[in-house]
Coordinates of C-alpha atoms in Angstrom, one line a residue:
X26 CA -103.2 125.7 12.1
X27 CA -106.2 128.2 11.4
X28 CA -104.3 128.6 7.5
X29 CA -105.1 124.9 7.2
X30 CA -108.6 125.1 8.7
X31 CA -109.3 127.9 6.1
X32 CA -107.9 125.7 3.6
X33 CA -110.6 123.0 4.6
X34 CA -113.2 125.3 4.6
X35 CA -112.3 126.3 0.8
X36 CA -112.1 122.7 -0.2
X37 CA -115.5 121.9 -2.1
X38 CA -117.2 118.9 -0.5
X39 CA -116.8 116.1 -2.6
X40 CA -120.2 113.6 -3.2
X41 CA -119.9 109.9 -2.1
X42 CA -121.4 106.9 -3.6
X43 CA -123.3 104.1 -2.2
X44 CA -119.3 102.4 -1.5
X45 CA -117.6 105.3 -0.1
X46 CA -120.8 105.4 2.3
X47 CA -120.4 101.9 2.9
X48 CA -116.8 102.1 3.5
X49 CA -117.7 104.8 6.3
X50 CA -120.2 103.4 8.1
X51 CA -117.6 100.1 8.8
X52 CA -114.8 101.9 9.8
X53 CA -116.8 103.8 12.1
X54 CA -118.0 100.2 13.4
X55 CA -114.6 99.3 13.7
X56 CA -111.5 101.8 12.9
X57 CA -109.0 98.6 13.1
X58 CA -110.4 97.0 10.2
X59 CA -108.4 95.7 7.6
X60 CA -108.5 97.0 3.9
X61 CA -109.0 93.0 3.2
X62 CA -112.0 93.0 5.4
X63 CA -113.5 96.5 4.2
X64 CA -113.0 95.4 0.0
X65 CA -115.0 92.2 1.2
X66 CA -118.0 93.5 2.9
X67 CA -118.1 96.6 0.3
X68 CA -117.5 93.8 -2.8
X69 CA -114.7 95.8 -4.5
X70 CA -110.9 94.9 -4.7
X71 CA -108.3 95.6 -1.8
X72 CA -106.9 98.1 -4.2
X73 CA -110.1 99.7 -4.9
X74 CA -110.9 100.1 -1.2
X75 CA -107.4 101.4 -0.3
X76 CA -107.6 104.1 -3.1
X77 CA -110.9 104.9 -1.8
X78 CA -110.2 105.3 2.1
X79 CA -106.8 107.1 1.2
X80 CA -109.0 109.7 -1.1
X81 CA -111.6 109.7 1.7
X82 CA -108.4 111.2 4.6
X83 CA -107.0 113.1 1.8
X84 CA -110.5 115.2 1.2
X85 CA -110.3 115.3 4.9
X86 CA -113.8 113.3 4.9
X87 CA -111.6 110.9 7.3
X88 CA -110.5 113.3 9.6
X89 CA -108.2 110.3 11.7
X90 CA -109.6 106.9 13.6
X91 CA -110.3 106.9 17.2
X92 CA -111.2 104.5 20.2
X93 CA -115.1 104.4 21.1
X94 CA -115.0 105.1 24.8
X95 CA -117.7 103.7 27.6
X96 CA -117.0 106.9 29.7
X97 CA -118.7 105.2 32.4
X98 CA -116.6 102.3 32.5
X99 CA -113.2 104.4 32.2
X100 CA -114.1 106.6 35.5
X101 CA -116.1 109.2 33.3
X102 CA -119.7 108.5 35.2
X103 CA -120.8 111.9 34.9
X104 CA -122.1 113.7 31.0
X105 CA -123.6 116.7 30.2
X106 CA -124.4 118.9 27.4
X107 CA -123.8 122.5 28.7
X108 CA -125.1 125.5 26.9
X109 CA -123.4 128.6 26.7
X110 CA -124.5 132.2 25.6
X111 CA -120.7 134.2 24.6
X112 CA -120.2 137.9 24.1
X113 CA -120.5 138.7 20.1
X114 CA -117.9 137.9 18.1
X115 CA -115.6 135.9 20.8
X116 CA -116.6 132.5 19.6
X117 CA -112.6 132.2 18.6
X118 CA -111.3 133.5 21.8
X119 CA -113.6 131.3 24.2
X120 CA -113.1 128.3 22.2
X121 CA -109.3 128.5 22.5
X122 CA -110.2 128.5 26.4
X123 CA -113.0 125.8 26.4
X124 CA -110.1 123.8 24.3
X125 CA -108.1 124.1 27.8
X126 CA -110.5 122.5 29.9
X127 CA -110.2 118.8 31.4
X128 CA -113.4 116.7 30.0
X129 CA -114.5 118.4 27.3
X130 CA -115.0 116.0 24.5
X131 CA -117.4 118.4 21.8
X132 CA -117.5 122.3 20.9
X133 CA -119.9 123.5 18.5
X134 CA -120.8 127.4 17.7
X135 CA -124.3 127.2 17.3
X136 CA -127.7 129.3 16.3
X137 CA -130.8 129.8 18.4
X138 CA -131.2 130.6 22.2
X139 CA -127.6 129.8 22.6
X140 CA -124.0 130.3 21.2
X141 CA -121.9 127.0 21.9
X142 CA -123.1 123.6 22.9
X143 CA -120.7 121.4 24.6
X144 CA -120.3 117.8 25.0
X145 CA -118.7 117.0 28.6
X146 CA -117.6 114.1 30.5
X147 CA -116.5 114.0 34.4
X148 CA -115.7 111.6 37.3
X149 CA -118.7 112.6 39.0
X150 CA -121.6 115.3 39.9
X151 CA -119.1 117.3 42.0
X152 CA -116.3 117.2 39.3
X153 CA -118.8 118.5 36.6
X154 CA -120.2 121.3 39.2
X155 CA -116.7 122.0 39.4
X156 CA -116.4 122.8 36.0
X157 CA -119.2 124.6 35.3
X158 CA -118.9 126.7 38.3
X159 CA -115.4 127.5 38.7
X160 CA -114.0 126.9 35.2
X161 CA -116.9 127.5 32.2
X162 CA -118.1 130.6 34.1
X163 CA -114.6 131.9 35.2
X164 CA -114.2 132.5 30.9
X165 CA -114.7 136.4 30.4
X166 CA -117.0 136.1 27.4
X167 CA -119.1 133.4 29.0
X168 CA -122.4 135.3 30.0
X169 CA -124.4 132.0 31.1
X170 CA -124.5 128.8 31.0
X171 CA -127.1 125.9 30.8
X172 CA -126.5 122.2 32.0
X173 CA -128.2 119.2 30.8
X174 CA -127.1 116.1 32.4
X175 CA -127.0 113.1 30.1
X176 CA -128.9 110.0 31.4
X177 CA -127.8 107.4 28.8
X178 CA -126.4 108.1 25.4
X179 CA -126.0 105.7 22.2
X180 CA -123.5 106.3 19.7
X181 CA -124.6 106.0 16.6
X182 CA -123.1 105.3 12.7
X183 CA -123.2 106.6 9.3
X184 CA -126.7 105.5 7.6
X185 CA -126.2 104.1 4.2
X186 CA -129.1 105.2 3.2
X187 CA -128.6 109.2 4.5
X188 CA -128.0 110.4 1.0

């Protein structure tokens, strides 16, 4: 797996167009849409389309379509953004353990005050304490953490008009 993550990395990013934009930003509305329904509100043919959104998973711009969750609704009442400061060079080692760990929904190795940032989702205030206190911190190379709690979040889609 790390051969083919290499391999991604070494793949030169490809520019999109005003479609292959457009094309995005609708099946990040809605992953379930039909080709018919995307080469209609795009104004192209089904071909077309199809091409495109193969070409798009076969860059590996697409990386694979997924449900939109209300963690709320589906028992998940509790989000936080925790912030983590890691020994030096064990970004690879504590993101093989963070991988482990029930809720985590986002891992990011970032620059500034902190290392990794973390997107997190739990039953409840105790579950999350849980995690931070007996599971985040147990990690060797974790040397502190940070938690934000999330009051409200809003997912949001590819702007047509980002590039």
């Amino acid at each position: 797996m790390a051969t083919e993550q290499m391999a991604e990395f070494q793949r030169p990013a490809r520019s999109l167009d005003a479609i292959d934009r457009a094309i995005l930003r609708l099946l990040q509305e809605d992953g379930r849409a039909s080709i018919r329904s995307v080469a209609d509100r795009v104004h192209v043919s089904r071909a077309n389309a199809y091409a495109r959104i193969n070409r798009l998973m076969e860059d590996g711009i697409i990386r694979g379509f997924a449900a939109r969750v209300d963690h709320e609704r589906a028992g998940q009442g509790a989000s936080a953004y925790i912030t983590l400061k890691i020994v030096q060079n064990s970004w690879r080692t504590v993101r093989e353990q963070l991988l482990t760990l029930p809720g985590v929904a986002h891992i990011a190795l970032v620059s500034g005050d902190f290392d990794v940032l973390m997107l997190v989702h739990t039953a409840d205030n105790r579950t999350l304490r849980e995690l931070v206190l007996t599971k985040i911190q147990a990690v060797p190379e974790v040397l502190s953490s940070r938690t934000l709690l999330v009051f409200e979040e809003t997912d949001l889609v590819v702007d047509d008009h980002s590039r």
